[in-house]
Amino acid sequence: MQEKLQSIRERALERLNQAADTGVLEQIRVAVLGKKGELTALLRSMGQLAPEERPAMGQKVNELRALIEEKLAERERALKEREKEARLQKEAIDVTLPVQPRTSGAMHPCSIVLDQLLTIFTGMGFEVVEGPEVEYDHYNFELLNLPKNHPARDAQDTFYIDDNIVLRTHTSPVQARIMTTRKPPIRIVCPGRTYRVDEADATHSPVFQQIEGLVIDEGISMSDLKGTLDAFASRLYGEGITTRFRPSYFPFTEPSAEVDLTCANCKGAGCRVCKGTGWIEVLGAGMVNPKVLEMCGIDPGKYTGFAFGIGIERITMLKYGVPNMKYLWENDVRFLKQFR
Ligand code: PHE
């Protein structure tokens, strides 16, 4: 029995030393200390010994069990440590490795400006509304007091789809759509693309964008229009920027005005951008023509309103000092990436 004990000890310790992973340790534990393990079997066979030999032998078996358990635990700690090291090594990220350069896109400058305009107007309580770019003559012209023989309807200016359908020449048809479907109070802005038969040059393009504003309620006056546009001007370009109204003509507003903003470049002192005048023409506006209100089903005896139309490209060019409108639609990345 002594010999057997010795051989169990030697083999167990040798296997333990060679064990390459914690799975093997478990196999050893079962083979030696388990219910059907070698050492357990040895303990069971003690009955064959003389009674006086049993205590000494029992003690030796228990000592071996304790030793193997201790070695198992020790070996397990070492292997676990090694396995962890290996895992960490495998998962390690070399933070000094140069990353693949990633090119990120940029908002188009017109989108940046439009976003800003919408923030300003929604901040004043305007609701954003959109309308179709392919529009009925009825909304684009007729309801806006542009009768069939009006010069602004000249085929030179308008892309006709057929006799009754056009590519909208301004965002004002959205006004007409809203006035015919809603009751005052109305307070909306309508951004979108517009189309005119125009040769593309530094300040013109057959496709451009506008944002339309419309307010209708009882007691709305020209001073509300002026106040709204002054607030808009200073929020867009900063303190000290105001508006100047010059008399003008639009069939759908009466009175009508061309509205200039203080030149943001020279703060009104006069420079190259404003051709020395201190003012920049930015938008058209006026009080909604009572005839238009009436045609759209709103009582002009009770309600008044104002409207304005701003050119998005124009504001964008002024804001960023873009010298030619073509840069806005050419989409040359060398231009666009400057707005990242
Ligand atoms: N619709 C006009 C244009 O395209 C601008 C405008 C809008 C003028 C609203 C007055 C009121 O030029």
mmCIF file of C-alpha atoms and ligand atoms in Angstrom:
data_model
loop_
_atom_site.group_PDB
_atom_site.id
_atom_site.type_symbol
_atom_site.label_atom_id
_atom_site.label_comp_id
_atom_site.label_asym_id
_atom_site.label_seq_id
_atom_site.Cartn_x
_atom_site.Cartn_y
_atom_site.Cartn_z
ATOM 1 C CA MET A 1 0.000 0.000 0.000
ATOM 2 C CA GLN A 2 2.893 2.242 0.769
ATOM 3 C CA GLU A 3 4.168 1.729 -2.734
ATOM 4 C CA LYS A 4 0.817 2.380 -4.254
ATOM 5 C CA LEU A 5 0.538 5.601 -2.316
ATOM 6 C CA GLN A 6 3.973 6.587 -3.524
ATOM 7 C CA SER A 7 3.135 5.891 -7.152
ATOM 8 C CA ILE A 8 -0.139 7.811 -6.950
ATOM 9 C CA ARG A 9 1.748 10.732 -5.503
ATOM 10 C CA GLU A 10 4.448 10.702 -8.146
ATOM 11 C CA ARG A 11 2.107 10.379 -11.072
ATOM 12 C CA ALA A 12 -0.341 12.959 -9.785
ATOM 13 C CA LEU A 13 2.367 15.536 -9.147
ATOM 14 C CA GLU A 14 3.951 14.909 -12.530
ATOM 15 C CA ARG A 15 0.650 15.277 -14.377
ATOM 16 C CA LEU A 16 -0.041 18.393 -12.383
ATOM 17 C CA ASN A 17 3.218 19.954 -13.408
ATOM 18 C CA GLN A 18 2.572 19.207 -17.033
ATOM 19 C CA ALA A 19 -1.047 20.353 -17.082
ATOM 20 C CA ALA A 20 -1.393 22.952 -19.813
ATOM 21 C CA ASP A 21 -4.834 24.313 -18.949
ATOM 22 C CA THR A 22 -7.440 24.335 -16.198
ATOM 23 C CA GLY A 23 -9.459 21.650 -18.018
ATOM 24 C CA VAL A 24 -6.658 19.120 -17.473
ATOM 25 C CA LEU A 25 -6.554 20.067 -13.754
ATOM 26 C CA GLU A 26 -10.174 19.092 -13.447
ATOM 27 C CA GLN A 27 -9.449 15.720 -15.059
ATOM 28 C CA ILE A 28 -6.677 15.117 -12.533
ATOM 29 C CA ARG A 29 -8.939 16.102 -9.653
ATOM 30 C CA VAL A 30 -11.557 13.581 -10.759
ATOM 31 C CA ALA A 31 -9.001 10.806 -11.485
ATOM 32 C CA VAL A 32 -7.271 11.089 -8.118
ATOM 33 C CA LEU A 33 -9.594 12.653 -5.584
ATOM 34 C CA GLY A 34 -12.998 11.948 -7.158
ATOM 35 C CA LYS A 35 -15.497 9.377 -5.908
ATOM 36 C CA LYS A 36 -13.979 6.785 -8.209
ATOM 37 C CA GLY A 37 -10.505 8.265 -7.961
ATOM 38 C CA GLU A 38 -7.328 6.392 -7.189
ATOM 39 C CA LEU A 39 -6.864 7.843 -3.739
ATOM 40 C CA THR A 40 -10.455 7.221 -2.775
ATOM 41 C CA ALA A 41 -10.098 3.616 -3.894
ATOM 42 C CA LEU A 42 -6.974 3.321 -1.775
ATOM 43 C CA LEU A 43 -8.799 4.651 1.251
ATOM 44 C CA ARG A 44 -11.554 2.111 0.704
ATOM 45 C CA SER A 45 -9.090 -0.764 0.554
ATOM 46 C CA MET A 46 -7.722 0.087 4.014
ATOM 47 C CA GLY A 47 -9.949 -2.603 5.421
ATOM 48 C CA GLN A 48 -7.346 -5.107 4.235
ATOM 49 C CA LEU A 49 -4.796 -3.659 6.646
ATOM 50 C CA ALA A 50 -4.262 -4.761 10.187
ATOM 51 C CA PRO A 51 -6.259 -2.506 12.535
ATOM 52 C CA GLU A 52 -3.106 -1.053 14.138
ATOM 53 C CA GLU A 53 -1.705 -0.031 10.786
ATOM 54 C CA ARG A 54 -4.819 1.806 9.761
ATOM 55 C CA PRO A 55 -4.432 5.153 11.592
ATOM 56 C CA ALA A 56 -0.900 5.754 10.256
ATOM 57 C CA MET A 57 -1.917 4.798 6.734
ATOM 58 C CA GLY A 58 -5.074 6.888 6.951
ATOM 59 C CA GLN A 59 -3.054 9.843 7.971
ATOM 60 C CA LYS A 60 -0.678 9.389 5.067
ATOM 61 C CA VAL A 61 -3.544 9.164 2.580
ATOM 62 C CA ASN A 62 -5.062 12.308 4.024
ATOM 63 C CA GLU A 63 -1.748 14.086 3.882
ATOM 64 C CA LEU A 64 -1.413 13.184 0.213
ATOM 65 C CA ARG A 65 -4.979 14.333 -0.453
ATOM 66 C CA ALA A 66 -4.203 17.660 1.203
ATOM 67 C CA LEU A 67 -0.993 18.014 -0.747
ATOM 68 C CA ILE A 68 -2.649 17.282 -4.068
ATOM 69 C CA GLU A 69 -5.484 19.662 -3.299
ATOM 70 C CA GLU A 70 -2.999 22.367 -2.459
ATOM 71 C CA LYS A 71 -0.965 21.740 -5.598
ATOM 72 C CA LEU A 72 -4.139 21.699 -7.689
ATOM 73 C CA ALA A 73 -5.157 25.077 -6.300
ATOM 74 C CA GLU A 74 -1.697 26.485 -6.797
ATOM 75 C CA ARG A 75 -1.485 25.203 -10.338
ATOM 76 C CA GLU A 76 -4.976 26.469 -11.084
ATOM 77 C CA ARG A 77 -4.050 29.980 -9.945
ATOM 78 C CA ALA A 78 -0.971 29.953 -12.135
ATOM 79 C CA LEU A 79 -2.837 28.652 -15.171
ATOM 80 C CA LYS A 80 -5.698 31.113 -14.718
ATOM 81 C CA GLU A 81 -3.201 33.930 -14.536
ATOM 82 C CA ARG A 82 -1.571 32.669 -17.717
ATOM 83 C CA GLU A 83 -4.907 32.318 -19.506
ATOM 84 C CA LYS A 84 -5.854 35.853 -18.503
ATOM 85 C CA GLU A 85 -2.535 37.168 -19.765
ATOM 86 C CA ALA A 86 -3.071 35.434 -23.074
ATOM 87 C CA ARG A 87 -6.595 36.824 -23.370
ATOM 88 C CA LEU A 88 -5.473 40.352 -22.597
ATOM 89 C CA GLN A 89 -2.684 40.004 -25.101
ATOM 90 C CA LYS A 90 -5.133 38.915 -27.764
ATOM 91 C CA GLU A 91 -7.576 41.715 -27.010
ATOM 92 C CA ALA A 92 -4.932 44.398 -26.769
ATOM 93 C CA ILE A 93 -5.363 47.437 -29.023
ATOM 94 C CA ASP A 94 -2.302 49.260 -30.199
ATOM 95 C CA VAL A 95 -3.342 52.829 -29.512
ATOM 96 C CA THR A 96 -0.222 54.152 -31.184
ATOM 97 C CA LEU A 97 -1.234 52.648 -34.531
ATOM 98 C CA PRO A 98 -2.208 55.428 -36.980
ATOM 99 C CA VAL A 99 -5.954 55.215 -37.817
ATOM 100 C CA GLN A 100 -7.342 55.215 -41.332
ATOM 101 C CA PRO A 101 -8.148 58.844 -42.091
ATOM 102 C CA ARG A 102 -11.924 59.249 -42.309
ATOM 103 C CA THR A 103 -13.455 61.931 -44.453
ATOM 104 C CA SER A 104 -16.560 63.402 -42.885
ATOM 105 C CA GLY A 105 -19.143 65.284 -44.897
ATOM 106 C CA ALA A 106 -20.257 68.847 -44.402
ATOM 107 C CA MET A 107 -23.591 70.619 -44.441
ATOM 108 C CA HIS A 108 -24.146 72.617 -47.596
ATOM 109 C CA PRO A 109 -23.818 76.332 -46.776
ATOM 110 C CA CYS A 110 -27.395 76.931 -47.992
ATOM 111 C CA SER A 111 -28.608 74.228 -45.591
ATOM 112 C CA ILE A 112 -26.682 75.839 -42.744
ATOM 113 C CA VAL A 113 -28.306 79.192 -43.490
ATOM 114 C CA LEU A 114 -31.767 77.696 -43.966
ATOM 115 C CA ASP A 115 -31.447 75.882 -40.630
ATOM 116 C CA GLN A 116 -30.533 79.168 -39.020
ATOM 117 C CA LEU A 117 -33.462 81.006 -40.623
ATOM 118 C CA LEU A 118 -35.884 78.307 -39.488
ATOM 119 C CA THR A 119 -34.488 78.488 -35.954
ATOM 120 C CA ILE A 120 -34.984 82.256 -35.935
ATOM 121 C CA PHE A 121 -38.545 82.143 -37.291
ATOM 122 C CA THR A 122 -39.765 79.156 -35.286
ATOM 123 C CA GLY A 123 -38.314 80.989 -32.269
ATOM 124 C CA MET A 124 -40.695 83.828 -33.095
ATOM 125 C CA GLY A 125 -43.637 81.439 -33.214
ATOM 126 C CA PHE A 126 -43.803 80.722 -36.950
ATOM 127 C CA GLU A 127 -44.841 77.272 -38.127
ATOM 128 C CA VAL A 128 -42.893 75.637 -40.994
ATOM 129 C CA VAL A 129 -45.043 74.591 -43.967
ATOM 130 C CA GLU A 130 -44.059 73.185 -47.357
ATOM 131 C CA GLY A 131 -45.756 73.063 -50.735
ATOM 132 C CA PRO A 132 -45.228 71.388 -54.115
ATOM 133 C CA GLU A 133 -42.556 72.544 -56.551
ATOM 134 C CA VAL A 134 -44.747 71.554 -59.493
ATOM 135 C CA GLU A 135 -47.653 73.911 -58.940
ATOM 136 C CA TYR A 136 -50.974 74.900 -60.417
ATOM 137 C CA ASP A 137 -51.084 78.213 -62.259
ATOM 138 C CA HIS A 138 -54.023 78.943 -59.958
ATOM 139 C CA TYR A 139 -51.859 79.068 -56.815
ATOM 140 C CA ASN A 140 -48.630 80.348 -58.379
ATOM 141 C CA PHE A 141 -50.339 83.265 -60.173
ATOM 142 C CA GLU A 142 -54.113 83.546 -60.191
ATOM 143 C CA LEU A 143 -54.810 83.677 -56.430
ATOM 144 C CA LEU A 144 -51.834 86.014 -56.026
ATOM 145 C CA ASN A 145 -53.433 88.648 -58.214
ATOM 146 C CA LEU A 146 -51.342 87.854 -61.252
ATOM 147 C CA PRO A 147 -53.998 87.642 -63.964
ATOM 148 C CA LYS A 148 -53.416 85.845 -67.249
ATOM 149 C CA ASN A 149 -51.927 88.808 -69.108
ATOM 150 C CA HIS A 150 -49.565 89.962 -66.365
ATOM 151 C CA PRO A 151 -45.968 90.560 -67.554
ATOM 152 C CA ALA A 152 -44.540 88.425 -64.707
ATOM 153 C CA ARG A 153 -46.272 85.465 -66.346
ATOM 154 C CA ASP A 154 -44.252 85.930 -69.483
ATOM 155 C CA ALA A 155 -43.030 82.574 -70.793
ATOM 156 C CA GLN A 156 -39.529 84.082 -70.462
ATOM 157 C CA ASP A 157 -39.754 83.706 -66.692
ATOM 158 C CA THR A 158 -41.839 80.622 -66.144
ATOM 159 C CA PHE A 159 -41.259 76.956 -66.869
ATOM 160 C CA TYR A 160 -44.631 75.673 -68.024
ATOM 161 C CA ILE A 161 -45.527 72.000 -67.724
ATOM 162 C CA ASP A 162 -48.823 72.672 -69.518
ATOM 163 C CA ASP A 163 -51.389 75.501 -69.652
ATOM 164 C CA ASN A 164 -52.365 75.015 -66.024
ATOM 165 C CA ILE A 165 -49.236 73.642 -64.391
ATOM 166 C CA VAL A 166 -45.879 75.358 -63.841
ATOM 167 C CA LEU A 167 -42.672 74.935 -61.874
ATOM 168 C CA ARG A 168 -43.385 77.411 -59.083
ATOM 169 C CA THR A 169 -41.596 80.712 -59.698
ATOM 170 C CA HIS A 170 -41.630 81.658 -55.999
ATOM 171 C CA THR A 171 -42.725 80.211 -52.648
ATOM 172 C CA SER A 172 -45.761 82.524 -52.532
ATOM 173 C CA PRO A 173 -48.178 79.836 -53.845
ATOM 174 C CA VAL A 174 -47.765 78.140 -50.440
ATOM 175 C CA GLN A 175 -49.306 81.303 -48.914
ATOM 176 C CA ALA A 176 -52.291 80.928 -51.217
ATOM 177 C CA ARG A 177 -52.643 77.226 -50.361
ATOM 178 C CA ILE A 178 -52.623 77.964 -46.637
ATOM 179 C CA MET A 179 -54.977 80.956 -46.878
ATOM 180 C CA THR A 180 -57.537 78.912 -48.806
ATOM 181 C CA THR A 181 -57.451 76.062 -46.285
ATOM 182 C CA ARG A 182 -56.984 77.706 -42.884
ATOM 183 C CA LYS A 183 -58.618 80.354 -40.768
ATOM 184 C CA PRO A 184 -56.575 83.196 -39.231
ATOM 185 C CA PRO A 185 -54.543 83.618 -37.121
ATOM 186 C CA ILE A 186 -51.917 82.314 -39.552
ATOM 187 C CA ARG A 187 -48.196 82.531 -38.893
ATOM 188 C CA ILE A 188 -46.100 80.409 -41.266
ATOM 189 C CA VAL A 189 -42.766 80.223 -43.045
ATOM 190 C CA CYS A 190 -42.407 78.137 -46.202
ATOM 191 C CA PRO A 191 -38.923 77.217 -47.426
ATOM 192 C CA GLY A 192 -38.294 75.502 -50.737
ATOM 193 C CA ARG A 193 -36.913 75.366 -54.260
ATOM 194 C CA THR A 194 -38.199 77.727 -56.918
ATOM 195 C CA TYR A 195 -37.643 77.917 -60.696
ATOM 196 C CA ARG A 196 -37.306 80.632 -63.285
ATOM 197 C CA VAL A 197 -36.125 80.677 -66.877
ATOM 198 C CA ASP A 198 -32.879 82.473 -66.175
ATOM 199 C CA GLU A 199 -29.401 82.236 -67.632
ATOM 200 C CA ALA A 200 -27.051 81.063 -64.847
ATOM 201 C CA ASP A 201 -24.599 83.813 -63.935
ATOM 202 C CA ALA A 202 -22.849 85.124 -60.802
ATOM 203 C CA THR A 203 -26.159 86.071 -59.146
ATOM 204 C CA HIS A 204 -28.774 84.002 -61.022
ATOM 205 C CA SER A 205 -29.683 80.371 -61.411
ATOM 206 C CA PRO A 206 -32.751 78.711 -62.984
ATOM 207 C CA VAL A 207 -33.170 76.825 -59.693
ATOM 208 C CA PHE A 208 -32.927 78.711 -56.431
ATOM 209 C CA GLN A 209 -34.456 78.674 -52.972
ATOM 210 C CA GLN A 210 -36.706 81.029 -51.087
ATOM 211 C CA ILE A 211 -38.303 81.187 -47.696
ATOM 212 C CA GLU A 212 -41.729 82.750 -47.583
ATOM 213 C CA GLY A 213 -43.276 84.293 -44.487
ATOM 214 C CA LEU A 214 -46.953 84.984 -43.916
ATOM 215 C CA VAL A 215 -48.814 86.415 -40.930
ATOM 216 C CA ILE A 216 -52.554 87.058 -40.945
ATOM 217 C CA ASP A 217 -54.611 88.177 -37.984
ATOM 218 C CA GLU A 218 -56.779 91.036 -36.815
ATOM 219 C CA GLY A 219 -54.907 94.331 -36.589
ATOM 220 C CA ILE A 220 -51.657 93.269 -38.282
ATOM 221 C CA SER A 221 -49.888 96.353 -39.611
ATOM 222 C CA MET A 222 -46.790 97.390 -41.513
ATOM 223 C CA SER A 223 -45.029 98.054 -38.201
ATOM 224 C CA ASP A 224 -45.456 94.361 -37.306
ATOM 225 C CA LEU A 225 -43.714 93.524 -40.579
ATOM 226 C CA LYS A 226 -40.934 96.007 -39.851
ATOM 227 C CA GLY A 227 -40.511 94.735 -36.276
ATOM 228 C CA THR A 228 -40.421 91.097 -37.385
ATOM 229 C CA LEU A 229 -37.829 91.749 -40.088
ATOM 230 C CA ASP A 230 -35.679 93.925 -37.782
ATOM 231 C CA ALA A 231 -35.650 91.126 -35.198
ATOM 232 C CA PHE A 232 -34.807 88.655 -37.961
ATOM 233 C CA ALA A 233 -31.943 90.872 -39.241
ATOM 234 C CA SER A 234 -30.254 91.291 -35.867
ATOM 235 C CA ARG A 235 -30.642 87.614 -35.001
ATOM 236 C CA LEU A 236 -29.114 86.605 -38.319
ATOM 237 C CA TYR A 237 -26.206 89.057 -38.483
ATOM 238 C CA GLY A 238 -25.929 90.478 -34.953
ATOM 239 C CA GLU A 239 -26.751 93.645 -33.024
ATOM 240 C CA GLY A 240 -26.867 96.864 -34.998
ATOM 241 C CA ILE A 241 -28.191 95.241 -38.179
ATOM 242 C CA THR A 242 -31.596 96.685 -39.142
ATOM 243 C CA THR A 243 -33.793 96.995 -42.208
ATOM 244 C CA ARG A 244 -34.601 99.719 -44.689
ATOM 245 C CA PHE A 245 -37.839 99.626 -46.691
ATOM 246 C CA ARG A 246 -37.964 100.991 -50.234
ATOM 247 C CA PRO A 247 -41.288 101.294 -52.064
ATOM 248 C CA SER A 248 -41.757 98.581 -54.628
ATOM 249 C CA TYR A 249 -44.428 96.613 -56.428
ATOM 250 C CA PHE A 250 -45.716 93.067 -56.108
ATOM 251 C CA PRO A 251 -49.220 92.223 -57.353
ATOM 252 C CA PHE A 252 -49.976 90.233 -54.179
ATOM 253 C CA THR A 253 -48.933 92.885 -51.638
ATOM 254 C CA GLU A 254 -50.080 96.477 -51.195
ATOM 255 C CA PRO A 255 -48.130 98.439 -50.190
ATOM 256 C CA SER A 256 -44.997 96.535 -51.226
ATOM 257 C CA ALA A 257 -41.369 97.053 -50.337
ATOM 258 C CA GLU A 258 -37.890 95.950 -51.288
ATOM 259 C CA VAL A 259 -36.158 95.439 -47.977
ATOM 260 C CA ASP A 260 -32.460 96.115 -47.449
ATOM 261 C CA LEU A 261 -30.386 94.944 -44.485
ATOM 262 C CA THR A 262 -27.499 96.915 -43.010
ATOM 263 C CA CYS A 263 -24.393 95.606 -44.777
ATOM 264 C CA ALA A 264 -23.012 93.037 -42.305
ATOM 265 C CA ASN A 265 -19.567 93.413 -43.844
ATOM 266 C CA CYS A 266 -19.056 97.119 -42.988
ATOM 267 C CA LYS A 267 -21.908 97.581 -40.472
ATOM 268 C CA GLY A 268 -23.347 100.276 -42.709
ATOM 269 C CA ALA A 269 -20.220 102.345 -43.231
ATOM 270 C CA GLY A 270 -20.025 101.524 -46.934
ATOM 271 C CA CYS A 271 -17.724 98.975 -48.555
ATOM 272 C CA ARG A 272 -17.129 96.973 -51.709
ATOM 273 C CA VAL A 273 -19.790 94.381 -50.824
ATOM 274 C CA CYS A 274 -22.580 96.988 -50.547
ATOM 275 C CA LYS A 275 -21.078 99.174 -53.294
ATOM 276 C CA GLY A 276 -20.565 101.968 -50.775
ATOM 277 C CA THR A 277 -24.259 102.292 -49.845
ATOM 278 C CA GLY A 278 -24.142 100.549 -46.445
ATOM 279 C CA TRP A 279 -27.244 98.523 -47.429
ATOM 280 C CA ILE A 280 -27.826 95.150 -49.067
ATOM 281 C CA GLU A 281 -31.056 94.228 -50.820
ATOM 282 C CA VAL A 282 -32.227 90.925 -49.384
ATOM 283 C CA LEU A 283 -35.964 90.433 -49.665
ATOM 284 C CA GLY A 284 -39.362 91.454 -50.943
ATOM 285 C CA ALA A 285 -42.256 92.133 -48.601
ATOM 286 C CA GLY A 286 -45.530 93.947 -48.082
ATOM 287 C CA MET A 287 -49.021 93.904 -46.654
ATOM 288 C CA VAL A 288 -51.095 91.115 -48.184
ATOM 289 C CA ASN A 289 -53.252 92.666 -50.908
ATOM 290 C CA PRO A 290 -56.920 92.717 -49.727
ATOM 291 C CA LYS A 291 -57.825 91.366 -53.157
ATOM 292 C CA VAL A 292 -55.673 88.294 -52.436
ATOM 293 C CA LEU A 293 -57.268 87.816 -49.005
ATOM 294 C CA GLU A 294 -60.689 87.979 -50.604
ATOM 295 C CA MET A 295 -59.825 85.539 -53.420
ATOM 296 C CA CYS A 296 -58.505 83.107 -50.793
ATOM 297 C CA GLY A 297 -61.667 83.351 -48.719
ATOM 298 C CA ILE A 298 -60.416 85.570 -45.891
ATOM 299 C CA ASP A 299 -62.494 88.620 -44.936
ATOM 300 C CA PRO A 300 -60.339 91.692 -45.745
ATOM 301 C CA GLY A 301 -62.683 93.830 -43.638
ATOM 302 C CA LYS A 302 -61.678 91.870 -40.556
ATOM 303 C CA TYR A 303 -58.175 90.611 -41.214
ATOM 304 C CA THR A 304 -54.924 92.087 -42.439
ATOM 305 C CA GLY A 305 -51.560 90.438 -42.919
ATOM 306 C CA PHE A 306 -48.007 90.759 -44.116
ATOM 307 C CA ALA A 307 -45.809 88.549 -46.275
ATOM 308 C CA PHE A 308 -42.168 88.422 -47.204
ATOM 309 C CA GLY A 309 -39.922 86.350 -49.447
ATOM 310 C CA ILE A 310 -36.217 85.863 -48.803
ATOM 311 C CA GLY A 311 -33.670 84.459 -51.254
ATOM 312 C CA ILE A 312 -31.679 81.741 -49.490
ATOM 313 C CA GLU A 313 -28.745 81.782 -51.927
ATOM 314 C CA ARG A 314 -28.445 85.547 -51.597
ATOM 315 C CA ILE A 315 -28.299 85.391 -47.774
ATOM 316 C CA THR A 316 -25.803 82.517 -47.981
ATOM 317 C CA MET A 317 -23.522 84.389 -50.400
ATOM 318 C CA LEU A 318 -23.602 87.477 -48.186
ATOM 319 C CA LYS A 319 -23.016 85.549 -45.027
ATOM 320 C CA TYR A 320 -19.990 83.611 -46.287
ATOM 321 C CA GLY A 321 -18.680 86.081 -48.845
ATOM 322 C CA VAL A 322 -19.314 83.682 -51.746
ATOM 323 C CA PRO A 323 -18.557 85.722 -54.882
ATOM 324 C CA ASN A 324 -20.417 83.593 -57.446
ATOM 325 C CA MET A 325 -23.684 81.679 -57.130
ATOM 326 C CA LYS A 326 -22.301 78.829 -59.235
ATOM 327 C CA TYR A 327 -20.181 77.709 -56.264
ATOM 328 C CA LEU A 328 -23.420 76.884 -54.448
ATOM 329 C CA TRP A 329 -24.603 74.331 -57.000
ATOM 330 C CA GLU A 330 -21.349 73.110 -58.576
ATOM 331 C CA ASN A 331 -20.733 70.997 -55.447
ATOM 332 C CA ASP A 332 -16.963 71.109 -55.787
ATOM 333 C CA VAL A 333 -15.748 69.377 -52.606
ATOM 334 C CA ARG A 334 -12.898 71.881 -52.287
ATOM 335 C CA PHE A 335 -15.563 74.536 -51.793
ATOM 336 C CA LEU A 336 -17.962 72.433 -49.727
ATOM 337 C CA LYS A 337 -15.415 71.096 -47.254
ATOM 338 C CA GLN A 338 -14.725 74.614 -46.041
ATOM 339 C CA PHE A 339 -18.066 74.460 -44.226
ATOM 340 C CA ARG A 340 -17.115 71.463 -42.056
HETATM 341 N N1 PHE B 1 -42.703 86.247 -54.177
HETATM 342 C C1 PHE B 1 -41.831 87.384 -54.321
HETATM 343 C C2 PHE B 1 -40.688 86.996 -55.232
HETATM 344 O O1 PHE B 1 -40.516 85.875 -55.570
HETATM 345 C C3 PHE B 1 -41.278 87.826 -53.003
HETATM 346 C C4 PHE B 1 -42.340 88.307 -52.077
HETATM 347 C C5 PHE B 1 -42.938 87.444 -51.197
HETATM 348 C C6 PHE B 1 -42.725 89.635 -52.090
HETATM 349 C C7 PHE B 1 -43.919 87.899 -50.344
HETATM 350 C C8 PHE B 1 -43.707 90.100 -51.249
HETATM 351 C C9 PHE B 1 -44.287 89.235 -50.377
HETATM 352 O O2 PHE B 1 -39.906 87.820 -55.607
#
